[in-house]
Short mmCIF file of C-alpha atoms in Angstrom, two decimals:
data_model
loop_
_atom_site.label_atom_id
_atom_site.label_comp_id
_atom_site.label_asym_id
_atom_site.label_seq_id
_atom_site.Cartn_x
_atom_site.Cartn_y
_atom_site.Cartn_z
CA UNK A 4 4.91 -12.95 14.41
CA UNK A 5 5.09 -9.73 16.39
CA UNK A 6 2.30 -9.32 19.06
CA UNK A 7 0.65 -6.15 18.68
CA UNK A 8 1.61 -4.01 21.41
CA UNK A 9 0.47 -1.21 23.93
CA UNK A 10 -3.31 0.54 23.42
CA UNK A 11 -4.43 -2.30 20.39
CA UNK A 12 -3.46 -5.63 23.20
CA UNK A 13 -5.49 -4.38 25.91
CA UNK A 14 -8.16 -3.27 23.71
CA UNK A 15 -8.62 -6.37 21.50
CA UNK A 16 -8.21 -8.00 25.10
CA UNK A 17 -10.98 -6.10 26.19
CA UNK A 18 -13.16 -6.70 22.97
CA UNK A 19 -12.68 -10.17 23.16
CA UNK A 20 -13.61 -10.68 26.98
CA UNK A 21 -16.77 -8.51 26.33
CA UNK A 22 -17.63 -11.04 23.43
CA UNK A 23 -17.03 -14.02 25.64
CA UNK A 24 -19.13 -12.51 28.34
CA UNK A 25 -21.81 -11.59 26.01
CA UNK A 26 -22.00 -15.25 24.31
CA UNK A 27 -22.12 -17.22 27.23
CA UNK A 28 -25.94 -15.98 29.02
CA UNK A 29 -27.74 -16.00 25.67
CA UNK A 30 -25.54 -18.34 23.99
CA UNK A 31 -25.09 -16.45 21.27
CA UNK A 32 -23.06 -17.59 18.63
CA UNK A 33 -22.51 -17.93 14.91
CA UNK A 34 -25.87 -19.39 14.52
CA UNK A 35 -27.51 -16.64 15.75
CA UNK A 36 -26.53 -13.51 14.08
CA UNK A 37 -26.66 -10.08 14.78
CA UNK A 38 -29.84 -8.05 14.30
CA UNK A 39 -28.89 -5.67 11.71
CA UNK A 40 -31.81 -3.20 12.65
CA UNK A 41 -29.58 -2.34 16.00
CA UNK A 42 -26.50 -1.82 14.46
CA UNK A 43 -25.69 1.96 14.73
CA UNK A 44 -22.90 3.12 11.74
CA UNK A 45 -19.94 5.20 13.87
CA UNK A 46 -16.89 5.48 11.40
CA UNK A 47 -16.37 5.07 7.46
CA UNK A 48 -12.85 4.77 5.69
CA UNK A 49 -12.85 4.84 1.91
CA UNK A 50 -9.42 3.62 0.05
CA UNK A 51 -10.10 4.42 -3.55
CA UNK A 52 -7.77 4.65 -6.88
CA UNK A 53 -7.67 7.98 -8.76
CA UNK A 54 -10.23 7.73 -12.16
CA UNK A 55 -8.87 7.27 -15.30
CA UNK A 56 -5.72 8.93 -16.56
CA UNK A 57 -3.65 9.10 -19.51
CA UNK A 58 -0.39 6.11 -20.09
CA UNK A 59 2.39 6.42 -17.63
CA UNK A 60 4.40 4.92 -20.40
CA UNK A 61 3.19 5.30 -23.90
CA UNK A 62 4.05 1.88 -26.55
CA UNK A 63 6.85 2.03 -28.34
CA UNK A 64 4.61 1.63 -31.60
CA UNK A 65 4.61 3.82 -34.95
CA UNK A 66 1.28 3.52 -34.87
CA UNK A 67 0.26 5.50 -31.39
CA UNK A 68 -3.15 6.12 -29.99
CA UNK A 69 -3.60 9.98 -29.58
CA UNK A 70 -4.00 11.67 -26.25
CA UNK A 71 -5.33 15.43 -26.85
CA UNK A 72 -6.27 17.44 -24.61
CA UNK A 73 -9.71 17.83 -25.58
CA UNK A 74 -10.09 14.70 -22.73
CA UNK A 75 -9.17 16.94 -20.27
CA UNK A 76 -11.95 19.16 -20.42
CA UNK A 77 -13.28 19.61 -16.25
CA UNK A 78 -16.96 18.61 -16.27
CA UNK A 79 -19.28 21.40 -14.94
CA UNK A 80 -20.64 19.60 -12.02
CA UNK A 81 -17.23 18.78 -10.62
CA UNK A 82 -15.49 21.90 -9.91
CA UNK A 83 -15.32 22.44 -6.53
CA UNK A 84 -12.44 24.54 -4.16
CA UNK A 85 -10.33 23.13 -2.32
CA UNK A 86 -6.74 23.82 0.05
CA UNK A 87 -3.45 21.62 -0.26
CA UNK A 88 -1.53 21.60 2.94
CA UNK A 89 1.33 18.92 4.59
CA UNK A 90 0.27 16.84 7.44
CA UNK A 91 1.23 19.71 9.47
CA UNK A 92 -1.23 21.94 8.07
CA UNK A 93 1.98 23.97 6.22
CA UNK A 94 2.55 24.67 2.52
CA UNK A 95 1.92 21.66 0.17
CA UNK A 96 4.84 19.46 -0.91
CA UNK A 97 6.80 19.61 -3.76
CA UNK A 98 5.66 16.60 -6.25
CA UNK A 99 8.50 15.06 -7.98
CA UNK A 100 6.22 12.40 -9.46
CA UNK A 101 4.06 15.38 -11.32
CA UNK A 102 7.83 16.77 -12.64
CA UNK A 103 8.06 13.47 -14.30
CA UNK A 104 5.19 13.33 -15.77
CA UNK A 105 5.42 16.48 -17.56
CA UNK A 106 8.83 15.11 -18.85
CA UNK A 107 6.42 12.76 -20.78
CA UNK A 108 4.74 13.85 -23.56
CA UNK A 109 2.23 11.90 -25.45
CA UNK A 110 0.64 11.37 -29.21
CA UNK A 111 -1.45 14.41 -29.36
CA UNK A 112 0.01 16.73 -26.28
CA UNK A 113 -1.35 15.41 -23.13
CA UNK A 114 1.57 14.66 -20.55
CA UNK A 115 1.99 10.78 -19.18
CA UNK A 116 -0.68 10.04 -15.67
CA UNK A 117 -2.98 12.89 -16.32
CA UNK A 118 -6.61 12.43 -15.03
CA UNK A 119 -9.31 12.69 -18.14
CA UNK A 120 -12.72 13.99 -17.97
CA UNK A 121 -13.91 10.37 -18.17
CA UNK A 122 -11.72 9.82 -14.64
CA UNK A 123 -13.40 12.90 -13.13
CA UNK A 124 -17.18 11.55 -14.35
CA UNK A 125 -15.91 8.26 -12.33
CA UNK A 126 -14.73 9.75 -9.18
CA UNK A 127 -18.07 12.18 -9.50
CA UNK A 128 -20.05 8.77 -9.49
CA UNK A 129 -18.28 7.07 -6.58
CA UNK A 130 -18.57 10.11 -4.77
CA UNK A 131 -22.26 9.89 -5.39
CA UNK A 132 -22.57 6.44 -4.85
CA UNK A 133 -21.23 6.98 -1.55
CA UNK A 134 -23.71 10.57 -1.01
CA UNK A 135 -26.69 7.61 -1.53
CA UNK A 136 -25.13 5.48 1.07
CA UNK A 137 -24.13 7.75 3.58
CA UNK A 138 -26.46 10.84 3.40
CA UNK A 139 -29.84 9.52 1.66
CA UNK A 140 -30.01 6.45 2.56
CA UNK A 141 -29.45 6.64 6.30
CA UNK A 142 -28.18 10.02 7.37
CA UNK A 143 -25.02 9.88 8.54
CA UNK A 144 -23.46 12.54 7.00
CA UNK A 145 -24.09 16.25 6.59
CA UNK A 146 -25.95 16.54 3.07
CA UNK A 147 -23.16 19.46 3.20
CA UNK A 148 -19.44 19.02 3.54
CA UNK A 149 -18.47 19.57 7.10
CA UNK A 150 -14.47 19.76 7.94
CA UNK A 151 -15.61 18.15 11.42
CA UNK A 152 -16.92 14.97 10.12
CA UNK A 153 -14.67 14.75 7.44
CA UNK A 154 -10.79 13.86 7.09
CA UNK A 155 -9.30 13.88 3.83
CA UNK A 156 -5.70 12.59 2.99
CA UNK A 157 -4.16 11.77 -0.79
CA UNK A 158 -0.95 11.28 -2.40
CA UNK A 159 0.71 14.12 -3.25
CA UNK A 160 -0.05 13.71 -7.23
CA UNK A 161 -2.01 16.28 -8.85
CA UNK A 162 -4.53 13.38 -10.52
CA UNK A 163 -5.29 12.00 -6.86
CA UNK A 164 -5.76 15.70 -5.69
CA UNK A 165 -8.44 15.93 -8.90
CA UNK A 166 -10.13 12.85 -8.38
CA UNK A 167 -10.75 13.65 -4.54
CA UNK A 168 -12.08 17.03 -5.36
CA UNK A 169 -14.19 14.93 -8.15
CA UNK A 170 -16.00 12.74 -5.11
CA UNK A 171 -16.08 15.41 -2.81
CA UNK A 172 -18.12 17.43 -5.68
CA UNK A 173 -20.17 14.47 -6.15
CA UNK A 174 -20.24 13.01 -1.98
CA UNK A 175 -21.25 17.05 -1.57
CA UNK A 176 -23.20 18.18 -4.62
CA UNK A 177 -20.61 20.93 -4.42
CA UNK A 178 -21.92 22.48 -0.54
CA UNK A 179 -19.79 22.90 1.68
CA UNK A 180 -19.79 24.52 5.33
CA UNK A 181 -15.81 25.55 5.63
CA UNK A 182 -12.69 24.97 3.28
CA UNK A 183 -12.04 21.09 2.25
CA UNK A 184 -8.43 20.69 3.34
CA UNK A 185 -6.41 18.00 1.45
CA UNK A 186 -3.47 16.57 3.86
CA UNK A 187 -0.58 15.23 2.28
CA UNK A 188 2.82 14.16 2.45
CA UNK A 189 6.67 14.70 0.79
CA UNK A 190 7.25 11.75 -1.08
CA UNK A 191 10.25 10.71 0.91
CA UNK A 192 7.69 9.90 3.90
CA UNK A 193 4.90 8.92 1.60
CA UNK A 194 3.00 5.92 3.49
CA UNK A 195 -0.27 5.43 1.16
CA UNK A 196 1.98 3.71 -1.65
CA UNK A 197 4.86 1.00 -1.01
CA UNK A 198 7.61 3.92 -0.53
CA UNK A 199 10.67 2.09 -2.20
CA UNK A 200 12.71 5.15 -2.03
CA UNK A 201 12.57 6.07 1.45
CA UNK A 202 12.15 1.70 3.13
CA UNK A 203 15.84 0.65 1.95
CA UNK A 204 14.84 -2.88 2.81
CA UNK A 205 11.74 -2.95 0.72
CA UNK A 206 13.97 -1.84 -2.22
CA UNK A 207 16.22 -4.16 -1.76
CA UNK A 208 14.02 -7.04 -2.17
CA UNK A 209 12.56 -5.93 -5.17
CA UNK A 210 15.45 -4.82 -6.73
CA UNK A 211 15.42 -6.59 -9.92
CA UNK A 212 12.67 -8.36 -9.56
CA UNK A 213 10.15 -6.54 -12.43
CA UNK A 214 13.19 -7.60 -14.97
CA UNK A 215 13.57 -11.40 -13.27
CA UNK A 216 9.27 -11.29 -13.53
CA UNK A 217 9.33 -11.25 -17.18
CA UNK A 218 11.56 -14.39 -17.30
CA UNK A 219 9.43 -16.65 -15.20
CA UNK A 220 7.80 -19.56 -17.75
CA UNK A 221 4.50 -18.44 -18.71
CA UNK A 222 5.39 -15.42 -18.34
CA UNK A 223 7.89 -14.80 -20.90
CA UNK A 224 6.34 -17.10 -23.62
CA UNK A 225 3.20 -14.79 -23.35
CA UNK A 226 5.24 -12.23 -23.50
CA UNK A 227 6.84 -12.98 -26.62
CA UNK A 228 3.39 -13.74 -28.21
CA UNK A 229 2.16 -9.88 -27.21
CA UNK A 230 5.20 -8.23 -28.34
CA UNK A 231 5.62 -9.89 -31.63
CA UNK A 232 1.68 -9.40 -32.46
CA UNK A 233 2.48 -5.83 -31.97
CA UNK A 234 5.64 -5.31 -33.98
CA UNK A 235 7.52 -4.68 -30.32
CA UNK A 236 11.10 -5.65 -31.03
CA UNK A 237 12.09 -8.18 -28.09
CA UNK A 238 14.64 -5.48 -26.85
CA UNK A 239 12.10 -2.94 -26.15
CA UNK A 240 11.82 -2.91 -22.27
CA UNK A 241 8.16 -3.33 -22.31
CA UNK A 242 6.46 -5.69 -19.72
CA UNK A 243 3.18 -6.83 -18.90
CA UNK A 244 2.67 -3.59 -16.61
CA UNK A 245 3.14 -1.25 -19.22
CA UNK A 246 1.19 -3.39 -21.63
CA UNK A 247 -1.93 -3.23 -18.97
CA UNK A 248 -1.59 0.06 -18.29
CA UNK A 249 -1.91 1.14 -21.62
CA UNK A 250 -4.80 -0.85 -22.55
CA UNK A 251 -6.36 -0.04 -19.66
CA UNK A 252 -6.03 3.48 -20.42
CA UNK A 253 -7.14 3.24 -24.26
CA UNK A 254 -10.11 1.11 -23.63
CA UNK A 255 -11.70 3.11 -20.33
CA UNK A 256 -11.60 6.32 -23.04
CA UNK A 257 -12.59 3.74 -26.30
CA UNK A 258 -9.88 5.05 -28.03
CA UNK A 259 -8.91 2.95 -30.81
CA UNK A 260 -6.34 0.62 -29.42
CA UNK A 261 -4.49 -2.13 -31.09
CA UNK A 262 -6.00 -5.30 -32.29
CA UNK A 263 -3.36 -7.12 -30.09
CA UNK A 264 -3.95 -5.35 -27.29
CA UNK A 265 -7.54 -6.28 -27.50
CA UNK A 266 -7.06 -9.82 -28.56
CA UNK A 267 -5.00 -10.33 -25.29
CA UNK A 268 -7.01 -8.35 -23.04
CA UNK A 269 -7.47 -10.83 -20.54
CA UNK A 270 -4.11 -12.69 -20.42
CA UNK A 271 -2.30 -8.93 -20.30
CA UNK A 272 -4.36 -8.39 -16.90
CA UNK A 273 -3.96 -11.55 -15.27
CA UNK A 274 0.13 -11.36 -16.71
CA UNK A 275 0.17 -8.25 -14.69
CA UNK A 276 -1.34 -9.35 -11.88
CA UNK A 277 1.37 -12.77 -11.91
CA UNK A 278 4.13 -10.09 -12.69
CA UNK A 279 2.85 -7.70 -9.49
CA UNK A 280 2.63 -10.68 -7.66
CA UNK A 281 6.33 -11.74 -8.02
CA UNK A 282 7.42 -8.62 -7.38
CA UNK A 283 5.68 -8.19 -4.57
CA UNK A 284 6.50 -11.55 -3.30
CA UNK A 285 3.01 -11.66 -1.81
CA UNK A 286 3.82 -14.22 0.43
CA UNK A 287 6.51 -12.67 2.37
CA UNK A 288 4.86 -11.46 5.17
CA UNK A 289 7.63 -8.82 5.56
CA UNK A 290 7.40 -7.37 2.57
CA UNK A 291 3.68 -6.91 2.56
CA UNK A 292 3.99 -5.32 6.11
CA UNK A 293 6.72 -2.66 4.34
CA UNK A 294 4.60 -2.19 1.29
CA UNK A 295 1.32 -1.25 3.21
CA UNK A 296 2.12 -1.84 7.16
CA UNK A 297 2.44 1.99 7.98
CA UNK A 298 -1.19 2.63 6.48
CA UNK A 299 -2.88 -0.37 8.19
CA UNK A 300 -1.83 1.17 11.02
CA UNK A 301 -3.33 4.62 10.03
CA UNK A 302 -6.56 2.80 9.40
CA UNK A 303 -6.20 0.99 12.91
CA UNK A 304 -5.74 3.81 14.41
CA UNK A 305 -8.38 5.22 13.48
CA UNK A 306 -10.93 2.46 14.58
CA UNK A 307 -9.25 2.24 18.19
CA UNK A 308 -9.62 6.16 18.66
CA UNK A 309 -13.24 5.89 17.72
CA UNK A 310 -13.82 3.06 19.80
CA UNK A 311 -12.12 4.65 22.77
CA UNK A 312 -14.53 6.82 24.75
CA UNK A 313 -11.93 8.65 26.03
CA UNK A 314 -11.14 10.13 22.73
CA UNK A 315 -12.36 13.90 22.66
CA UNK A 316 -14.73 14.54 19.73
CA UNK A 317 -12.16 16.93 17.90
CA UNK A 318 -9.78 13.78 17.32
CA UNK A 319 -11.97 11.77 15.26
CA UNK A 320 -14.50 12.18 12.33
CA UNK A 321 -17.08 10.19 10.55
CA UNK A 322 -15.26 9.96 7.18
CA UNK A 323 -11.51 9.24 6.05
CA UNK A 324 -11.08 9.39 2.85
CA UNK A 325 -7.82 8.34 1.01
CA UNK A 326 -7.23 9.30 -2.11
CA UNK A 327 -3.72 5.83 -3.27
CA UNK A 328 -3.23 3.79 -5.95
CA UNK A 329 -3.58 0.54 -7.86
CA UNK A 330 -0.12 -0.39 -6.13
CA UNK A 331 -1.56 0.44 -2.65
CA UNK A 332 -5.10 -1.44 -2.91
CA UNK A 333 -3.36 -4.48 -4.32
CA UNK A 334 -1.42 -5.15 -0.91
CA UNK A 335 -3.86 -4.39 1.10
CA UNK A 336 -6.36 -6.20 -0.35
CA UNK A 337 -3.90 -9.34 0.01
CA UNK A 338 -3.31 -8.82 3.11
CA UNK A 339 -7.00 -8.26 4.01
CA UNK A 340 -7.86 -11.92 2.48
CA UNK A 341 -10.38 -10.50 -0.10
CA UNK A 342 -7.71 -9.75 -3.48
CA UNK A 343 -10.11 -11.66 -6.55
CA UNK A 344 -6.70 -11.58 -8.70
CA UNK A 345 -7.89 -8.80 -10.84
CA UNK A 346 -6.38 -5.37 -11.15
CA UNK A 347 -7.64 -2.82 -8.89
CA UNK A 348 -9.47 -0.60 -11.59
CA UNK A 349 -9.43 3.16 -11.81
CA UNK A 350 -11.98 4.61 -8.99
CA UNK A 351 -12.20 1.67 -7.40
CA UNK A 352 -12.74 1.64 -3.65
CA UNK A 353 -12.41 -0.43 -0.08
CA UNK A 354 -14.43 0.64 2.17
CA UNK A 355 -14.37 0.11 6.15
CA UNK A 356 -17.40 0.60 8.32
CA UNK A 357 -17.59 0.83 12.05
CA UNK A 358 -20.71 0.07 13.27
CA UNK A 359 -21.66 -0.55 16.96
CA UNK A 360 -25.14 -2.66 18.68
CA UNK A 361 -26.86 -0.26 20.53
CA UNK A 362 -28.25 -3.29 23.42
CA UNK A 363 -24.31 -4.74 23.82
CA UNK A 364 -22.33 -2.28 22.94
CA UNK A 365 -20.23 -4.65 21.03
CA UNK A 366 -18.52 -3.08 18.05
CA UNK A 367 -18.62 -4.54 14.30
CA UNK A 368 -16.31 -3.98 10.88
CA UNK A 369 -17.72 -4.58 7.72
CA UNK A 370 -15.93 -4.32 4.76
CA UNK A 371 -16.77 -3.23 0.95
CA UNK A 372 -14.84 -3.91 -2.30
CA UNK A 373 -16.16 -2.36 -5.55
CA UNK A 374 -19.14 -2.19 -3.51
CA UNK A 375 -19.74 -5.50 -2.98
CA UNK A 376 -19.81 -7.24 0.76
CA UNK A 377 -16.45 -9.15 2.12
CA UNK A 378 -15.39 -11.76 4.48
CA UNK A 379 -11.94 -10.73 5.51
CA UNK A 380 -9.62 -13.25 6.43
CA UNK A 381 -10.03 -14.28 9.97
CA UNK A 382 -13.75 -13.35 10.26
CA UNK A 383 -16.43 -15.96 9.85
CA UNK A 384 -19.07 -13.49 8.73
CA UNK A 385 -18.91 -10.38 6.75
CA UNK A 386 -20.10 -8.42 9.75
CA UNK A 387 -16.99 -9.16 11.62
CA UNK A 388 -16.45 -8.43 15.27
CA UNK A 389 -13.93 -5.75 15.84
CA UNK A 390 -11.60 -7.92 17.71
CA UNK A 391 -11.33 -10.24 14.92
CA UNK A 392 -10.53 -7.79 12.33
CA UNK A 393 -8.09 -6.23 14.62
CA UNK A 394 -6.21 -9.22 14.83
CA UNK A 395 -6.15 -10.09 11.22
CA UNK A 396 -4.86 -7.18 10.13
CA UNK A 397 -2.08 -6.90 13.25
CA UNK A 398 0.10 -9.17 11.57
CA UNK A 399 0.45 -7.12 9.09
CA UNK A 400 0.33 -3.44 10.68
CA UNK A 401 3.52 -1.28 11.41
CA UNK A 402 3.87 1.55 13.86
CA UNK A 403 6.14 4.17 12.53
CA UNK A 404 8.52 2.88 14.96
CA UNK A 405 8.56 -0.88 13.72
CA UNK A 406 8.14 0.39 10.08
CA UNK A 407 11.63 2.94 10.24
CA UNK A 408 13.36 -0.45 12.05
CA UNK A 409 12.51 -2.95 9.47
CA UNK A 410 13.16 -0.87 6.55
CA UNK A 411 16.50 0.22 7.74
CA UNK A 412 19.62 -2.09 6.61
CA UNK A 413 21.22 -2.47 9.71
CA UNK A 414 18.30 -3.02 12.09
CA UNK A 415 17.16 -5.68 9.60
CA UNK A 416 20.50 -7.72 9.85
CA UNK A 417 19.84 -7.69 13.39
CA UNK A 418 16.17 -8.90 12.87
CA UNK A 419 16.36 -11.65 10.48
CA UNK A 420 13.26 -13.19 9.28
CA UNK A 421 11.05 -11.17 12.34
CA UNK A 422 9.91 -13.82 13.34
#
């Protein structure tokens, strides 16, 4: 594996001889855990999927559900400004994913991936569900939004734009103290999604492999069974992932969805999940690190610059948010140690929190999934000791650096298996 490197060695280093130090006078240890009460919450990162959109890919079926666009009506409480800008702070990006889209139309006029009034009620709920956490019950944040506790970064996709501004209106209650600046990226550099146009090498794996997924035994046979219950000719390039998506879609807005569709509800998502799987080739470390590497480092980042005391107060805030996908939380959740093998739903989020004990000064992750409590991999207790996390996810974290080298065809000749 590759060592980490740099500011994250002498720091886990550091974390790790303050641990020792700390265990050996008291003996503290794994039996004796940490008194929550003088824990002191420094830094949250959210992850979270947009809410709940319309098909990417509609079924090639005479019989189609309608999309109108009544179901995009903007609920009242979730209108809220807010400013698009590059990572720069220049004009916003063109979106070539949103020209798609529009190339798309639907049963009933709505384009393909547009977020619904139900996916704005969703991200208004998380965003409330996170108000409770953060601002009522123990006051963290401003009960107003604040640009200098906050940090806000999406996709470039108009529904992930939406469905921020939906938490924000319900994280906020719709104050804020100064604009709410979105950052975001071209495509071509996009890191908060596995970027298989820009990483050749991450391409190149994958090439073929949604096709060669649909072959695998199991697989196909269930695949058969779907397509010929719904009077989808065997030609029809339709796969478990545009089954899911579609059901996913018609049930979250109870539109009336085919009988097949619901008969097969659970085999279609774990199908999808086997398919995503092989073409993710989720045990290939490299692939994982290309698919999500560049963004664990993002969110590595920004737990060593809060834990640095050298870092000035203008370089760090109390809340990231991240406004990805159900293709980014997959990875990352695998490489975390906590995926359940179900599909990431719409407004689902991870959530990091940085806590440190106010006696030792040691410094603590704990990690959230759909809002439950998780053991990463690598930690023995959900409230995991910084050091521990740090290293977990380090096998799996890429620099920009390492991440331009191993996606690159000719440095990865050179590299082999990185090993």
């Amino acid at each position: 594996m590759w060592a980490p490197v740099g500011v994250l060695t002498s720091l886990t280093y550091c974390l790790h001889q303050r641990r020792v130090a700390l265990a050996e006078p008291g003996g503290a240890d794994d039996q004796n855990p940490v008194d929550r009460s003088l824990l002191e919450l420094k830094m949250v990162q959210v992850v979270f999927r947009h809410g709940a959109r319309s098909p990417l890919k509609p079924l090639p079926q005479e019989d189609q559900v309608e999309w109108k666009p009544q179901l995009l009506e903007v609920p009242p409480q979730t209108q809220l400004d807010y400013i698009v800008t590059n990572l720069a702070g220049g004009p916003k990006p063109h979106s070539p994913f949103d020209s798609q889209y529009r190339e798309t139309t639907l049963k009933g006029g709505m384009f393909a991936g547009q977020l619904t009034k139900v996916g704005m009620e969703q991200m208004f709920a998380l965003g409330e569900r996170l108000r409770k956490n953060y601002v009522e019950d123990i006051p963290f944040l401003s009960p107003n939004f604040n640009p200098l506790e906050v940090f806000i970064r999406s996709t470039n996709i108009y529904r992930n734009l939406e469905s921020t501004r939906c938490l924000l209106a319900g994280l906020f209650q719709r104050q804020k103290e100064g604009p709410i600046v979105i950052h975001t990226d071209e495509a071509s550099s996009e890191v908060l999604y596995p970027n298989y146009q820009y990483c050749w090498n991450l391409r190149k794996r994958t090439r073929g492999r949604r096709q060669a997924a649909s072959l695998q035994p199991g697989i196909s046979e269930d695949l058969k069974k779907v397509k010929e219950g719904m009077g989808i000719a065997s030609s029809d390039e339709v796969d478990f992932l545009v089954l899911l998506d579609n059901m996913a879609a018609e049930q979250v807005h109870n539109l009336p969805s085919c009988p097949t569709l619901k008969r097969f509800a659970w085999m279609i998502e774990q199908r999808a999940v086997d398919t995503a799987m092989y073409i993710l080739q989720w045990e290939d470390r490299e692939g994982l690190q290309m698919a999500v590497g560049p963004f664990l480092h993002i969110l590595e980042s920004n737990l060593l610059k809060a834990v640095d005391p050298a870092t000035p107060p203008s370089k760090t805030r109390k809340l990231y948010l991240y406004a990805a996908h159900d293709v980014t939380l997959m990875p990352l959740l695998i490489t975390l140690g906590i995926f359940d093998h179900k599909w990431p739903p719409f407004a689902v989020d991870l959530t990091v929190e940085l806590y440190q004990h106010r006696e030792s000064k040691e410094w603590f992750v704990q990690l959230y999934y759909r809002g439950k409590e998780q053991v990463p991999k690598g930690c023995s207790d959900r409230l995991c000791p910084l050091d521990q996390f740090l290293n977990t996810i380090s096998v799996y974290t890429l620099n920009p650096e390492k991440y331009h080298m191993l996606c690159s065809e000719a440095q990865m000749m050179g590299l082999g298996n990185g090993e």
